[in-house]
Short mmCIF file of C-alpha atoms in Angstrom, two decimals:
data_model
loop_
_atom_site.label_atom_id
_atom_site.label_comp_id
_atom_site.label_asym_id
_atom_site.label_seq_id
_atom_site.Cartn_x
_atom_site.Cartn_y
_atom_site.Cartn_z
CA MET A 244 30.76 0.72 14.01
CA ASN A 245 27.77 -1.45 14.69
CA ARG A 246 24.25 -0.28 13.98
CA GLU A 247 23.16 -0.36 17.64
CA LYS A 248 26.03 1.87 18.80
CA PHE A 249 25.48 4.26 15.89
CA SER A 250 21.76 4.54 16.74
CA ARG A 251 22.61 5.23 20.38
CA LEU A 252 25.08 7.97 19.41
CA ILE A 253 22.55 9.62 17.08
CA ALA A 254 19.97 9.57 19.90
CA GLU A 255 22.52 11.17 22.24
CA ILE A 256 23.23 13.91 19.70
CA GLU A 257 19.52 14.62 19.27
CA ALA A 258 19.05 14.79 23.03
CA ALA A 259 22.10 16.98 23.70
CA SER A 260 21.22 20.56 24.50
CA ASP A 261 24.86 21.61 24.26
CA LEU A 262 27.02 19.85 21.68
CA SER A 263 30.26 21.26 23.10
CA GLU A 264 29.37 19.58 26.38
CA TYR A 265 28.53 16.39 24.51
CA PHE A 266 31.94 16.30 22.79
CA ALA A 267 33.77 17.31 25.98
CA ALA A 268 32.45 14.15 27.62
CA GLU A 269 33.96 11.89 24.98
CA THR A 270 36.79 9.53 25.72
CA ALA A 271 39.64 8.66 23.41
CA ALA A 272 38.11 5.21 22.88
CA ASN A 273 34.89 6.52 21.34
CA ALA A 274 35.96 9.91 19.97
CA GLY A 275 36.08 8.66 16.38
CA ASP A 276 32.67 7.03 16.65
CA ARG A 277 31.10 10.20 18.06
CA GLU A 278 32.66 12.30 15.32
CA ALA A 279 31.44 9.89 12.62
CA ALA A 280 27.92 9.90 14.05
CA TYR A 281 27.90 13.70 14.31
CA SER A 282 29.15 14.06 10.72
CA ALA A 283 26.35 11.77 9.52
CA TYR A 284 23.83 13.69 11.63
CA VAL A 285 24.67 17.09 10.17
CA ARG A 286 25.42 16.08 6.56
CA SER A 287 22.88 17.72 4.28
CA ILE A 288 21.03 15.96 1.50
CA ARG A 289 22.79 18.30 -0.93
CA GLU A 290 26.16 17.00 0.32
CA ILE A 291 24.93 13.42 0.04
CA VAL A 292 23.81 13.90 -3.56
CA LYS A 293 27.05 15.69 -4.44
CA SER A 294 29.16 12.90 -2.92
CA THR A 295 27.64 10.39 -5.34
CA GLY A 296 28.67 12.42 -8.37
CA LEU A 297 25.15 12.09 -9.74
CA SER A 298 22.72 14.78 -10.78
CA GLN A 299 19.68 15.26 -8.58
CA ALA A 300 17.58 13.57 -11.27
CA LYS A 301 19.85 10.50 -11.47
CA PHE A 302 20.10 10.33 -7.68
CA ALA A 303 16.30 10.43 -7.38
CA GLN A 304 15.95 7.73 -10.01
CA LEU A 305 18.61 5.51 -8.39
CA TYR A 306 16.93 5.61 -4.97
CA ASN A 307 13.36 5.67 -6.29
CA ILE A 308 12.57 9.08 -4.79
CA PRO A 309 10.46 11.59 -6.70
CA GLN A 310 12.78 14.09 -8.38
CA ARG A 311 10.79 17.04 -7.06
CA THR A 312 11.26 15.72 -3.53
CA VAL A 313 15.03 15.60 -3.93
CA GLU A 314 14.99 19.10 -5.44
CA ASN A 315 12.91 20.44 -2.54
CA TRP A 316 15.26 18.83 -0.01
CA CYS A 317 18.33 20.28 -1.70
CA ILE A 318 17.01 23.84 -1.88
CA GLY A 319 15.65 23.71 1.66
CA LYS A 320 12.01 24.00 0.69
CA ARG A 321 11.35 20.78 2.60
CA ALA A 322 13.41 19.05 5.26
CA CYS A 323 14.71 15.60 4.51
CA PRO A 324 13.93 13.42 7.54
CA LEU A 325 16.96 12.33 9.57
CA TYR A 326 16.23 8.62 9.10
CA THR A 327 16.14 9.14 5.31
CA ARG A 328 19.43 11.05 5.30
CA LEU A 329 21.05 8.30 7.37
CA MET A 330 19.73 5.53 5.11
CA LEU A 331 20.86 7.37 1.98
CA GLN A 332 24.31 7.91 3.47
CA GLU A 333 24.62 4.21 4.18
CA ALA A 334 23.38 3.32 0.68
CA ALA A 335 25.85 5.79 -0.87
CA GLY A 336 28.73 4.37 1.20
CA LEU A 337 29.29 7.48 3.31
CA ILE A 338 28.76 5.51 6.50
CA GLN A 339 29.44 1.83 7.04
CA LEU A 340 27.44 0.08 9.71
CA GLU A 341 27.89 -3.51 10.74
CA LYS A 342 24.80 -5.52 11.48
#
């Protein structure tokens, strides 16, 4: 999926007041794209770290994020911003976006 379409789908998800209504409006042509965008939107930082197979410390070091920040995100003490979660998912290969 291209980056522009992905960004538009994420914006639609954020704006949707009722996600069941949002998914009911999907067509067969874009159902997979909507599902992929939604999965990326709701994936937690804990799931992202786990998917890499790295410890929180190694993950933090790899992406140059303070270890305490990653720990706080994973335990829910602080919220990881959406744009950061999306960038980390792309870097970890969980989402593939064309330029």
